[in-house]
Coordinates of C-alpha atoms in Angstrom, one line a residue:
Chain A
M1363 CA 7.2 -21.0 -29.6
S1364 CA 3.6 -21.0 -27.4
R1365 CA 2.9 -23.0 -24.6
K1366 CA -1.1 -21.2 -25.9
K1367 CA -4.2 -23.9 -26.0
T1368 CA -6.8 -23.1 -27.9
V1369 CA -9.4 -24.1 -24.8
K1370 CA -12.5 -22.7 -25.6
A1371 CA -14.1 -20.0 -22.8
K1372 CA -16.4 -21.1 -20.8
G1373 CA -20.4 -18.9 -22.1
S1374 CA -19.5 -15.2 -21.1
S1375 CA -23.5 -14.9 -21.3
K1376 CA -23.3 -15.6 -17.8
S1377 CA -22.2 -12.5 -16.7
P1378 CA -23.9 -11.3 -13.8
K1379 CA -22.8 -6.8 -14.6
A1380 CA -24.8 -5.4 -18.1
S1381 CA -21.6 -3.9 -19.0
P1382 CA -20.1 -6.4 -21.4
S1383 CA -16.5 -5.4 -20.1
S1384 CA -17.3 -6.8 -17.0
A1385 CA -15.5 -10.0 -17.8
S1386 CA -13.3 -9.0 -21.0
G1387 CA -12.0 -6.0 -20.7
R1388 CA -9.5 -5.2 -17.7
T1389 CA -7.5 -8.5 -18.2
G1390 CA -6.6 -9.0 -21.1
K1391 CA -6.3 -5.7 -23.4
G1392 CA -2.9 -5.6 -22.1
L1393 CA -1.6 -8.9 -23.6
S1394 CA -3.4 -8.9 -26.5
A1395 CA -6.6 -7.6 -26.7
A1396 CA -7.6 -10.6 -29.8
A1397 CA -6.4 -13.3 -27.5
A1398 CA -8.1 -11.5 -24.4
A1399 CA -11.6 -14.3 -24.1
S1400 CA -14.9 -13.5 -23.0
S1401 CA -14.8 -15.0 -20.1
G1402 CA -11.9 -12.5 -18.9
L1403 CA -8.9 -15.2 -19.3
V1404 CA -5.1 -14.0 -20.0
Y1405 CA -4.5 -15.7 -23.2
P1406 CA -1.3 -15.0 -23.9
S1407 CA -0.9 -14.9 -27.0
R1408 CA 3.5 -14.8 -27.2
P1409 CA 5.3 -16.6 -25.5
S1410 CA 3.6 -16.3 -22.3
I1411 CA 6.5 -15.5 -19.6
S1412 CA 4.7 -14.3 -15.3
N1413 CA 6.8 -12.2 -14.8
S1414 CA 9.5 -14.1 -12.8
G1415 CA 9.9 -15.1 -16.5
E1416 CA 8.1 -18.1 -16.4
F1417 CA 5.8 -19.8 -18.8
Y1418 CA 2.3 -20.4 -18.3
D1419 CA -0.9 -21.3 -20.3
I1420 CA -3.7 -20.2 -18.9
S1421 CA -3.8 -17.3 -16.4
F1422 CA -6.7 -16.6 -13.2
K1423 CA -7.5 -14.2 -10.6
V1424 CA -7.2 -14.7 -7.6
M1425 CA -8.0 -12.5 -5.1
L1426 CA -7.2 -12.6 -0.5
V1427 CA -9.6 -10.8 1.2
G1428 CA -10.7 -10.7 4.9
D1429 CA -10.8 -8.5 8.0
S1430 CA -7.4 -5.9 8.7
G1431 CA -4.8 -8.5 9.8
V1432 CA -6.7 -11.3 9.6
G1433 CA -3.1 -12.6 8.1
K1434 CA -3.5 -11.7 3.7
T1435 CA -0.1 -10.7 3.1
C1436 CA 1.2 -14.0 5.2
L1437 CA -0.7 -16.4 3.5
L1438 CA 0.4 -14.7 0.1
V1439 CA 3.9 -15.0 0.8
R1440 CA 3.7 -18.2 2.7
F1441 CA 2.4 -19.5 -0.4
K1442 CA 5.1 -17.9 -3.3
D1443 CA 7.9 -17.9 -1.6
G1444 CA 7.5 -21.1 1.2
A1445 CA 8.6 -18.4 4.0
F1446 CA 7.4 -17.5 7.2
L1447 CA 8.9 -14.4 8.8
A1448 CA 7.5 -13.3 12.4
G1449 CA 7.2 -9.5 12.2
S1450 CA 8.4 -9.2 9.3
F1451 CA 4.8 -7.5 7.8
I1452 CA 3.2 -4.1 7.8
S1453 CA 0.4 -3.5 7.7
T1454 CA -0.8 -3.4 4.0
V1455 CA -1.9 0.4 2.1
G1456 CA -3.8 -0.8 -1.1
I1457 CA -3.3 -3.4 -3.5
D1458 CA -0.7 -4.5 -4.6
F1459 CA -0.3 -8.1 -6.3
R1460 CA 2.0 -10.8 -7.2
N1461 CA 1.7 -14.1 -9.5
K1462 CA 2.5 -17.8 -8.7
V1463 CA 2.7 -20.7 -11.3
M1464 CA 1.6 -23.9 -10.7
S1465 CA 1.4 -27.3 -12.1
I1466 CA -2.3 -28.5 -12.6
D1467 CA -2.8 -31.7 -14.0
A1468 CA 0.2 -31.7 -17.0
V1469 CA -1.2 -27.4 -17.3
K1470 CA 1.1 -24.5 -16.0
V1471 CA -1.6 -22.6 -14.4
K1472 CA -1.0 -19.1 -13.5
L1473 CA -2.7 -17.3 -10.0
Q1474 CA -1.9 -13.9 -10.5
I1475 CA -2.9 -13.2 -6.8
W1476 CA -4.6 -9.6 -5.6
D1477 CA -3.5 -8.8 -1.2
T1478 CA -6.6 -6.2 -0.4
A1479 CA -5.9 -4.3 2.3
G1480 CA -8.5 -5.0 5.0
Q1481 CA -9.7 -1.0 7.0
E1482 CA -13.4 -1.5 5.5
R1483 CA -12.5 2.8 4.2
F1484 CA -10.2 0.8 1.4
R1485 CA -13.0 -1.3 0.1
S1486 CA -14.6 1.6 -2.1
V1487 CA -10.9 1.7 -3.6
T1488 CA -10.9 -1.6 -3.7
H1489 CA -13.9 -3.1 -4.9
A1490 CA -14.2 -2.3 -8.0
Y1491 CA -11.3 -4.7 -8.5
Y1492 CA -14.0 -8.2 -7.3
R1493 CA -15.5 -7.5 -10.6
D1494 CA -12.7 -9.1 -12.3
A1495 CA -11.9 -11.4 -10.0
H1496 CA -11.4 -15.1 -10.7
A1497 CA -12.1 -17.0 -7.3
L1498 CA -11.9 -15.0 -3.8
L1499 CA -10.2 -16.7 -0.9
L1500 CA -12.1 -14.0 1.8
L1501 CA -10.2 -15.0 4.9
Y1502 CA -10.7 -14.7 9.4
D1503 CA -8.5 -15.0 11.7
V1504 CA -9.6 -17.8 13.7
T1505 CA -8.0 -16.2 17.6
N1506 CA -9.9 -12.7 16.5
K1507 CA -14.0 -13.1 16.9
A1508 CA -15.3 -9.7 15.4
S1509 CA -13.2 -11.0 11.5
F1510 CA -15.4 -13.9 12.2
D1511 CA -18.2 -11.6 12.7
N1512 CA -17.5 -10.1 9.4
I1513 CA -18.0 -12.5 7.4
R1514 CA -21.3 -11.9 7.0
A1515 CA -20.8 -8.7 5.8
W1516 CA -17.9 -9.8 3.5
L1517 CA -20.2 -12.5 1.9
T1518 CA -22.1 -9.5 0.7
E1519 CA -20.2 -7.3 -0.2
I1520 CA -18.7 -9.9 -3.3
H1521 CA -22.0 -10.9 -4.1
E1522 CA -22.3 -7.7 -4.8
Y1523 CA -20.0 -6.4 -6.6
A1524 CA -18.2 -10.0 -7.9
Q1525 CA -18.9 -12.2 -11.1
Q1526 CA -21.9 -14.6 -9.7
D1527 CA -19.6 -17.4 -10.7
V1528 CA -16.7 -15.9 -9.0
V1529 CA -15.3 -19.4 -6.9
V1530 CA -15.4 -18.2 -2.5
M1531 CA -13.1 -20.2 -0.2
L1532 CA -14.1 -19.2 3.5
L1533 CA -10.7 -20.0 5.4
G1534 CA -9.8 -20.2 9.4
N1535 CA -6.9 -18.1 8.9
K1536 CA -3.9 -18.9 12.5
A1537 CA -5.3 -22.2 13.7
D1538 CA -1.6 -22.6 15.2
S1539 CA -2.4 -20.6 17.8
T1540 CA -4.2 -22.8 20.0
H1541 CA -4.6 -21.2 23.5
N1542 CA -6.2 -18.2 21.0
R1543 CA -8.3 -19.3 20.0
V1544 CA -12.0 -18.3 19.4
V1545 CA -13.6 -19.3 16.5
K1546 CA -14.0 -23.1 16.8
R1547 CA -13.1 -24.9 13.6
E1548 CA -16.8 -25.9 13.3
E1549 CA -18.4 -23.2 13.1
G1550 CA -16.3 -22.5 9.9
E1551 CA -18.0 -25.6 8.9
K1552 CA -21.1 -24.3 9.5
L1553 CA -20.8 -20.5 8.6
A1554 CA -19.9 -22.5 4.8
K1555 CA -22.0 -25.0 4.4
E1556 CA -24.8 -21.8 5.0
F1557 CA -23.3 -20.5 2.6
G1558 CA -22.2 -23.2 -0.2
V1559 CA -18.9 -22.1 -0.2
P1560 CA -15.7 -24.8 0.8
F1561 CA -14.0 -24.4 3.7
M1562 CA -10.9 -25.0 5.0
E1563 CA -8.7 -23.5 8.8
T1564 CA -5.5 -22.6 7.1
S1565 CA -2.2 -21.4 9.0
A1566 CA 0.4 -18.9 7.3
K1567 CA 2.8 -19.2 9.7
S1568 CA 3.0 -24.0 10.7
G1569 CA 2.0 -23.9 6.3
L1570 CA -1.0 -25.9 7.1
N1571 CA -3.6 -26.0 3.9
V1572 CA -1.4 -22.8 2.8
E1573 CA -0.8 -24.2 -0.7
L1574 CA -4.1 -27.2 -0.7
A1575 CA -6.4 -23.7 -0.8
F1576 CA -4.5 -22.4 -3.9
T1577 CA -4.2 -25.3 -5.7
A1578 CA -8.1 -26.4 -5.7
V1579 CA -8.9 -22.7 -6.2
A1580 CA -6.4 -23.3 -9.4
K1581 CA -7.9 -26.7 -10.3
E1582 CA -11.6 -25.4 -9.9
L1583 CA -10.8 -23.0 -12.4
K1584 CA -9.3 -25.4 -14.2
H1585 CA -11.5 -27.8 -14.8
R1586 CA -13.7 -24.9 -15.8
T1587 CA -11.4 -24.1 -18.0
M1588 CA -10.3 -26.7 -19.9
K1589 CA -13.0 -29.5 -19.9
E1590 CA -13.8 -31.6 -22.1
P1591 CA -17.6 -32.2 -22.7
D1592 CA -17.2 -35.8 -20.4
E1593 CA -15.4 -35.0 -18.1
P1594 CA -16.4 -35.4 -14.4
K1595 CA -17.4 -31.2 -12.5
F1596 CA -14.5 -31.5 -10.6
Q1597 CA -15.9 -30.9 -7.2
L1598 CA -14.0 -28.9 -5.2
Q1599 CA -15.2 -29.3 -1.8
E1600 CA -15.0 -33.0 -1.5
Y1601 CA -11.2 -32.4 -3.1
V1602 CA -10.5 -30.1 0.2
D1603 CA -11.7 -32.6 2.4
K1604 CA -9.7 -35.2 1.5
E1605 CA -6.3 -33.9 1.3
M1606 CA -7.0 -31.2 4.0
R1607 CA -5.4 -31.7 7.5
T1608 CA -7.2 -31.1 10.6
V1609 CA -4.6 -29.3 13.5
G1610 CA -4.0 -31.1 15.6
C1611 CA -4.2 -34.7 13.1
C1612 CA -1.1 -36.3 13.1
S1613 CA -1.2 -38.3 9.7
S1614 CA 0.6 -34.1 8.5
Chain B
M970 CA 28.2 22.9 13.8
E971 CA 28.7 22.6 10.2
E972 CA 31.0 18.9 12.2
N973 CA 27.5 17.7 14.6
S974 CA 25.6 17.9 11.3
A975 CA 28.2 15.6 9.4
Q976 CA 28.1 13.4 12.3
H977 CA 24.7 13.4 13.0
L978 CA 23.6 11.8 9.4
T979 CA 26.3 9.0 9.1
C980 CA 26.9 7.9 12.4
S981 CA 25.3 5.0 11.5
N982 CA 25.9 1.7 13.3
D983 CA 28.2 -0.2 10.3
S984 CA 28.6 -3.8 11.0
E985 CA 24.3 -3.1 12.3
R986 CA 23.7 -1.7 9.1
I987 CA 21.5 0.3 10.4
D988 CA 20.7 3.9 9.4
P989 CA 20.5 7.0 11.9
Y990 CA 16.9 6.7 11.2
G991 CA 17.2 3.2 13.3
F992 CA 16.5 1.0 10.2
E993 CA 17.8 -1.8 9.5
R994 CA 19.8 -2.2 5.5
H995 CA 19.9 -5.3 5.6
H996 CA 20.1 -4.8 1.7
D997 CA 20.9 -1.7 -0.2
F998 CA 22.3 -0.7 3.2
D999 CA 26.3 0.1 0.7
S1000 CA 24.2 1.6 -1.2
Y1001 CA 22.8 4.3 1.5
K1002 CA 26.3 4.8 2.0
E1003 CA 27.8 5.6 -0.5
M1004 CA 25.4 8.2 -1.3
M1005 CA 25.6 9.3 2.0
N1006 CA 29.6 10.5 1.8
E1007 CA 28.5 12.6 -0.8
Y1008 CA 25.7 14.0 0.0
V1009 CA 27.6 14.3 3.6
A1010 CA 29.0 17.8 1.5
V1011 CA 25.9 19.4 0.7
L1012 CA 24.3 18.0 4.7
N1013 CA 27.6 20.4 5.6
R1014 CA 27.1 23.7 3.6
R1015 CA 23.8 22.9 3.6
S1016 CA 23.2 23.2 8.3
T1017 CA 26.2 26.3 7.8
R1018 CA 23.7 28.0 6.1
W1019 CA 20.6 27.9 7.6
S1020 CA 22.7 28.1 11.1
K1021 CA 23.5 32.0 9.8
L1022 CA 19.5 31.5 8.4
L1023 CA 18.2 31.0 12.4
Q1024 CA 20.6 33.1 14.1
G1025 CA 19.1 35.5 16.3
K1026 CA 15.4 34.5 14.7
P1027 CA 12.7 32.9 17.3
R1028 CA 10.1 32.5 14.5
V1029 CA 10.7 31.7 11.5
E1030 CA 9.4 33.6 8.9
K1031 CA 8.0 32.3 5.7
N1032 CA 9.3 34.2 1.7
L1033 CA 11.1 32.9 -1.3
T1034 CA 14.3 32.9 0.9
V1035 CA 13.7 30.2 3.4
K1036 CA 11.3 28.6 0.5
R1037 CA 14.5 28.8 -1.6
Y1038 CA 16.5 27.3 1.6
V1039 CA 13.5 24.2 2.0
R1040 CA 13.5 23.1 -1.1
K1041 CA 17.9 22.5 -1.3
G1042 CA 17.1 20.5 2.4
V1043 CA 16.6 21.8 5.3
P1044 CA 19.2 19.7 7.3
N1045 CA 17.9 17.1 10.3
E1046 CA 19.4 19.6 13.6
H1047 CA 16.7 22.0 12.1
R1048 CA 13.6 19.9 10.6
S1049 CA 11.3 19.5 13.3
R1050 CA 11.6 22.9 14.1
I1051 CA 11.5 24.2 10.2
W1052 CA 7.9 21.3 10.0
M1053 CA 6.5 23.3 12.8
A1054 CA 7.0 26.5 11.7
A1055 CA 6.5 26.0 8.5
S1056 CA 3.1 23.8 8.9
G1057 CA 0.8 25.8 10.9
A1058 CA 2.1 23.0 14.1
Q1059 CA 4.0 25.2 16.5
E1060 CA 1.4 27.6 16.9
Q1061 CA -1.4 25.3 17.2
L1062 CA 0.2 23.0 20.8
E1063 CA 1.8 27.0 21.7
S1064 CA -2.2 27.9 21.5
N1065 CA -4.0 24.4 22.7
P1066 CA -1.4 24.0 25.9
G1067 CA -2.2 20.0 27.4
Y1068 CA -4.7 19.1 24.8
Y1069 CA -2.9 15.9 23.6
Q1070 CA -3.0 15.8 27.4
S1071 CA -5.9 16.0 27.7
L1072 CA -7.3 14.0 24.3
L1073 CA -4.5 10.7 26.0
A1074 CA -6.3 11.3 29.6
M1075 CA -9.8 11.0 27.4
E1076 CA -12.0 8.0 28.1
H1077 CA -10.9 6.1 24.2
D1078 CA -13.3 4.6 22.2
A1079 CA -12.0 0.5 22.2
K1080 CA -13.1 0.0 19.0
L1081 CA -11.1 2.5 17.7
K1082 CA -8.0 0.7 20.0
E1083 CA -8.5 -1.9 18.7
T1084 CA -7.4 -1.1 14.9
I1085 CA -4.4 0.7 15.9
H1086 CA -3.1 -1.6 17.9
T1087 CA -3.6 -3.9 14.5
D1088 CA -1.1 -2.7 13.4
M1089 CA 1.5 -2.1 15.8
H1090 CA 3.9 -4.3 15.4
R1091 CA 3.3 -3.7 11.2
T1092 CA 4.8 -0.9 11.7
F1093 CA 7.8 0.0 10.6
P1094 CA 9.2 -4.1 12.4
D1095 CA 12.4 -3.7 10.3
N1096 CA 13.1 -0.4 12.9
V1097 CA 15.6 -1.0 15.0
L1098 CA 13.2 1.9 17.4
F1099 CA 9.8 0.4 17.2
K1100 CA 10.7 -2.7 17.8
S1101 CA 8.4 -4.5 20.8
K1102 CA 10.6 -5.0 23.1
A1103 CA 13.3 -1.4 22.0
E1104 CA 14.0 0.8 24.2
P1105 CA 13.1 3.8 24.7
G1106 CA 10.0 1.5 22.8
L1107 CA 8.4 3.6 19.9
Q1108 CA 5.6 1.7 19.9
A1109 CA 4.0 2.8 23.1
V1110 CA 4.3 6.4 22.2
L1111 CA 3.4 6.0 18.3
Y1112 CA 0.1 4.5 20.1
N1113 CA -0.5 7.7 21.9
V1114 CA -0.1 9.6 18.7
L1115 CA -2.2 7.8 17.3
L1116 CA -5.4 7.5 19.3
A1117 CA -5.2 11.4 21.0
Y1118 CA -5.7 11.9 16.9
G1119 CA -8.2 9.1 16.2
H1120 CA -9.4 11.0 19.1
H1121 CA -9.5 14.8 17.9
N1122 CA -10.2 14.0 14.8
K1123 CA -13.3 11.4 15.3
S1124 CA -14.0 12.2 11.1
V1125 CA -11.2 10.3 10.1
G1126 CA -11.0 8.2 13.6
Y1127 CA -7.7 5.8 12.1
C1128 CA -6.3 5.5 8.6
Q1129 CA -4.2 2.7 7.5
G1130 CA -1.3 4.6 6.6
M1131 CA -0.7 6.5 9.6
N1132 CA 0.2 4.8 11.7
F1133 CA 3.9 4.9 8.8
I1134 CA 3.5 8.7 9.0
A1135 CA 3.1 9.0 12.7
G1136 CA 6.0 7.2 12.6
Y1137 CA 8.4 9.0 10.3
L1138 CA 7.1 13.0 11.8
I1139 CA 8.3 10.8 15.7
I1140 CA 11.4 9.2 13.6
I1141 CA 12.2 13.1 13.4
T1142 CA 10.7 15.4 16.2
K1143 CA 11.7 12.9 19.1
D1144 CA 8.5 14.5 20.4
E1145 CA 5.1 12.2 20.7
E1146 CA 3.2 16.3 21.1
K1147 CA 4.7 17.7 17.7
S1148 CA 4.2 14.6 16.3
F1149 CA 0.8 14.7 17.6
W1150 CA 0.3 17.8 16.0
L1151 CA 2.7 18.1 12.8
M1152 CA -0.3 15.3 11.8
D1153 CA -2.5 17.5 12.5
A1154 CA -1.3 20.2 10.0
L1155 CA -0.7 17.3 7.1
L1156 CA -4.3 15.0 7.2
G1157 CA -6.2 19.0 8.4
R1158 CA -4.4 21.5 6.8
I1159 CA -1.7 21.2 4.0
L1160 CA -3.6 17.8 2.1
P1161 CA -7.5 16.8 1.1
D1162 CA -8.9 13.7 2.3
Y1163 CA -6.6 10.7 1.5
Y1164 CA -8.1 9.6 5.7
S1165 CA -11.5 9.8 6.1
P1166 CA -13.6 6.9 5.0
A1167 CA -15.3 8.5 1.4
M1168 CA -11.4 8.4 0.5
L1169 CA -11.8 10.7 -1.8
G1170 CA -9.6 13.1 -1.5
L1171 CA -7.4 10.3 -2.3
K1172 CA -9.6 9.1 -5.1
T1173 CA -9.6 13.1 -6.5
D1174 CA -5.7 13.4 -6.5
Q1175 CA -5.6 9.4 -8.2
E1176 CA -7.5 11.3 -11.1
V1177 CA -5.9 14.5 -11.2
L1178 CA -2.5 12.6 -11.0
G1179 CA -3.9 11.1 -14.5
E1180 CA -4.9 14.4 -15.9
L1181 CA -1.6 15.7 -15.5
V1182 CA 0.0 12.5 -17.4
K1183 CA -1.7 13.1 -20.1
T1184 CA -0.6 16.5 -20.2
K1185 CA 2.3 16.5 -18.7
A1186 CA 3.7 13.0 -20.3
P1187 CA 0.8 12.1 -23.2
A1188 CA 2.4 8.7 -24.6
V1189 CA 1.7 7.8 -20.8
G1190 CA -1.2 9.1 -20.5
Q1191 CA -2.1 7.1 -23.5
L1192 CA -0.4 3.5 -21.6
M1193 CA -3.0 4.1 -18.5
A1194 CA -6.1 5.1 -19.9
Q1195 CA -5.7 1.5 -21.8
Y1196 CA -6.4 -0.1 -17.6
P1197 CA -9.4 1.8 -16.2
G1198 CA -8.0 2.5 -12.5
I1199 CA -4.9 1.2 -13.3
W1200 CA -4.4 5.0 -11.4
T1201 CA -5.4 3.2 -7.7
L1202 CA -3.6 0.7 -8.3
V1203 CA 0.2 2.4 -8.7
V1204 CA 0.3 5.1 -6.9
S1205 CA -2.0 4.9 -4.0
R1206 CA 0.3 4.0 -1.6
W1207 CA 2.6 6.8 -2.6
F1208 CA 0.3 9.4 -1.6
I1209 CA -1.9 8.4 0.9
C1210 CA 1.6 6.8 2.6
L1211 CA 4.1 10.0 1.2
Y1212 CA 5.8 8.1 -0.8
I1213 CA 7.5 6.6 3.1
D1214 CA 8.6 3.0 1.9
I1215 CA 8.6 4.5 -2.0
L1216 CA 11.4 6.3 -2.0
P1217 CA 14.2 5.7 0.3
I1218 CA 14.0 7.5 4.0
E1219 CA 16.0 10.4 2.6
T1220 CA 14.6 11.5 -0.4
V1221 CA 11.8 11.3 1.7
L1222 CA 12.2 13.6 4.2
R1223 CA 13.1 15.8 1.5
V1224 CA 9.9 15.8 -0.4
W1225 CA 8.3 16.6 3.0
D1226 CA 11.1 19.4 3.9
C1227 CA 8.6 21.2 1.3
L1228 CA 5.4 19.6 1.4
F1229 CA 5.5 21.1 5.1
Y1230 CA 5.9 24.7 3.5
E1231 CA 4.5 24.7 0.4
G1232 CA 1.5 22.1 0.5
S1233 CA 0.2 18.9 -1.7
K1234 CA 1.3 20.3 -4.7
V1235 CA 4.7 18.4 -4.2
I1236 CA 2.9 15.1 -4.2
F1237 CA 2.8 15.3 -7.8
R1238 CA 5.5 17.0 -8.5
V1239 CA 7.3 13.4 -7.6
A1240 CA 4.7 12.4 -9.1
L1241 CA 5.1 13.2 -12.0
T1242 CA 8.6 14.0 -11.4
L1243 CA 9.0 9.7 -11.5
I1244 CA 7.0 9.0 -14.5
I1245 CA 8.3 11.8 -17.4
H1246 CA 11.6 10.9 -16.4
H1247 CA 10.6 7.4 -16.7
Q1248 CA 8.6 6.8 -19.7
A1249 CA 10.6 4.9 -22.6
E1250 CA 10.5 2.0 -19.4
I1251 CA 6.2 2.6 -19.0
L1252 CA 6.3 2.4 -22.2
R1253 CA 7.5 -1.2 -22.7
A1254 CA 4.7 -2.1 -20.9
R1255 CA 2.5 -4.4 -22.6
S1256 CA -0.1 -5.2 -20.1
L1257 CA -1.3 -4.4 -16.5
P1258 CA 0.9 -5.9 -14.6
D1259 CA 3.7 -4.6 -16.9
V1260 CA 2.8 -1.5 -16.3
C1261 CA 2.0 -2.2 -12.5
E1262 CA 5.5 -3.9 -12.2
C1263 CA 7.7 -1.0 -13.4
F1264 CA 6.3 1.2 -11.8
K1265 CA 7.3 0.4 -8.7
Q1266 CA 10.3 -0.6 -10.9
I1267 CA 10.8 3.4 -11.6
T1268 CA 10.8 4.4 -7.4
C1269 CA 13.3 2.8 -7.0
G1270 CA 17.2 2.7 -8.0
A1271 CA 20.0 5.7 -8.0
F1272 CA 17.7 8.4 -9.3
T1273 CA 15.6 7.8 -6.3
L1274 CA 18.5 7.6 -4.1
D1275 CA 20.6 11.2 -4.7
C1276 CA 17.8 13.3 -3.3
H1277 CA 19.8 16.1 -4.1
T1278 CA 19.6 16.2 -7.1
F1279 CA 15.6 14.5 -7.9
M1280 CA 14.6 17.3 -5.7
R1281 CA 16.3 19.7 -8.3
K1282 CA 14.2 17.4 -10.7
T1283 CA 11.0 16.9 -9.5
F1284 CA 11.2 21.8 -9.3
T1285 CA 12.9 21.0 -13.2
E1286 CA 11.2 17.9 -15.3
P1287 CA 7.2 18.3 -15.0
G1288 CA 8.3 22.1 -15.3
S1289 CA 5.6 24.9 -13.8
L1290 CA 2.4 23.6 -12.3
S1291 CA 0.7 26.7 -10.4
M1292 CA -2.4 25.9 -7.3
A1293 CA -3.9 27.0 -10.0
T1294 CA -4.0 24.3 -12.5
I1295 CA -4.2 21.9 -9.5
D1296 CA -7.3 23.3 -7.4
K1297 CA -9.3 23.0 -10.6
L1298 CA -8.5 19.3 -11.1
R1299 CA -9.5 18.6 -8.5
E1300 CA -13.1 20.5 -8.3
K1301 CA -13.1 19.3 -11.6
C1302 CA -11.3 15.7 -10.5
K1303 CA -14.0 14.7 -7.5
Q1304 CA -17.4 15.7 -9.3
H1305 CA -16.7 13.0 -12.2
I1306 CA -16.0 10.8 -9.5
L1307 CA -19.0 12.2 -7.1
E1308 CA -21.4 11.8 -10.4
E1309 CA -19.8 8.6 -11.3
E1310 CA -20.7 7.4 -7.3
S1311 CA -24.6 7.8 -7.3
R1312 CA -24.5 6.6 -10.2
Q1313 CA -23.8 3.2 -9.0
R1314 CA -25.9 3.4 -5.8

């Protein structure tokens, strides 16, 4: 039994890099050379079981980036395990990933989520992996001005190393810390608008918008890959705006 | 003497499941205790031997006997002294009186302070001694050692991973200044430049390991060759953290005994032993995530927990490994990386 769906790969010609391996090689090779579509998607050729033993239809690579201490690992653990254990995280050294299978419009989407060390010097080690990423979640910490100021530098880095059509989303994390907040929501919105990327505030601690951030990305990637010809384009920011909870909003 | 060392290492707190180093071991306390119950006989025997060896000797010499002793493990009560002596840290400490204090007293770089501070509550949150409210709090000690080191070696400053290393040094020496000089020995003399901003030494050693695996475990080498860049994924943390949080603490300390005495070669021996011993498992991996998962699995379990046997294997399983070979490979790989990097620019 295979849950594999025959989906048309998105145009590989869009790849910004001259090297054909930028999209096709790395992630696909291991599962099956034949199944590695040129889009860089991981299509399982045998009954597809993720590391946790769950079936999935398509798989995407998502990377978490941003300054040291903005809460990348916490966000990932909150999403993966639904937990926030204050003071139990160790600083991430190097690069690591976890899988989570989500159900998006009856399609099982596996997100392979890469967590990276935030310290600047580790970028020379980790940016080689940007190239295969389908989506990048770029985080700053609303209680840390420097982490927000560095977002421009991060976006430059992303444009330099990632695929041109990579999905980028800006996240202002630790939105629960009302007392220590130094970056206003509007500032995040403005910056995101300037760079044309979707934006929302999140809190790994309270869980605010965490699921939504990953769901939105998964939806966008799934739509890009499996869109019927007459289906309208998925509007990521619209979807996010509709679903988003804001801090202090009573409707949550 | 015998009783002392045995007591020191087994006086772990049963009800709270905390090991003698302060780590809470909620999940593996029983297997740890079981291992220690057997290991204690070895420790006692080694302890007696070491006491005899060191009796009446103000200085620890370096010779074949001591090397053999170090490979069989340095008992905890002598660890600080042996690491200090073998690495040259003691000599530095003695010839630079007041230097460490002067580093603490000087005006400090604000950015460096901030960077170190970010990692304070993220270093061993599972260790009772490093909790922010611990008494005596080792967080403050850790902060001092890292801040002093960052100003001592400005080209490195602070790199994540150093927090864990300094933490272990503090746990073992229970002394700020000694921990500082051991950091200096490790980063300044024993290890290649793993921690400087370019991380060239790290990238080099990852590639060197890849080369060694090609010769020592060709099938694994072939598998890994399918995934460019995979060595970074699977071993960068092994190297940067010097196996902290990768291998069980007792095993890490045994590795460090050899690291301080014999140098950085042992890092490769450990990696090769893990890989060669688990070849069959690794070769079953069918994808990059499989391989990564497998490389996590092979560091856990009875094989690495039984530190005495494990260390004996690190000196037998990978076969001969000369420093000349390592030096040659390091030079070759470094050149290769530099060429690659200049090509990409």
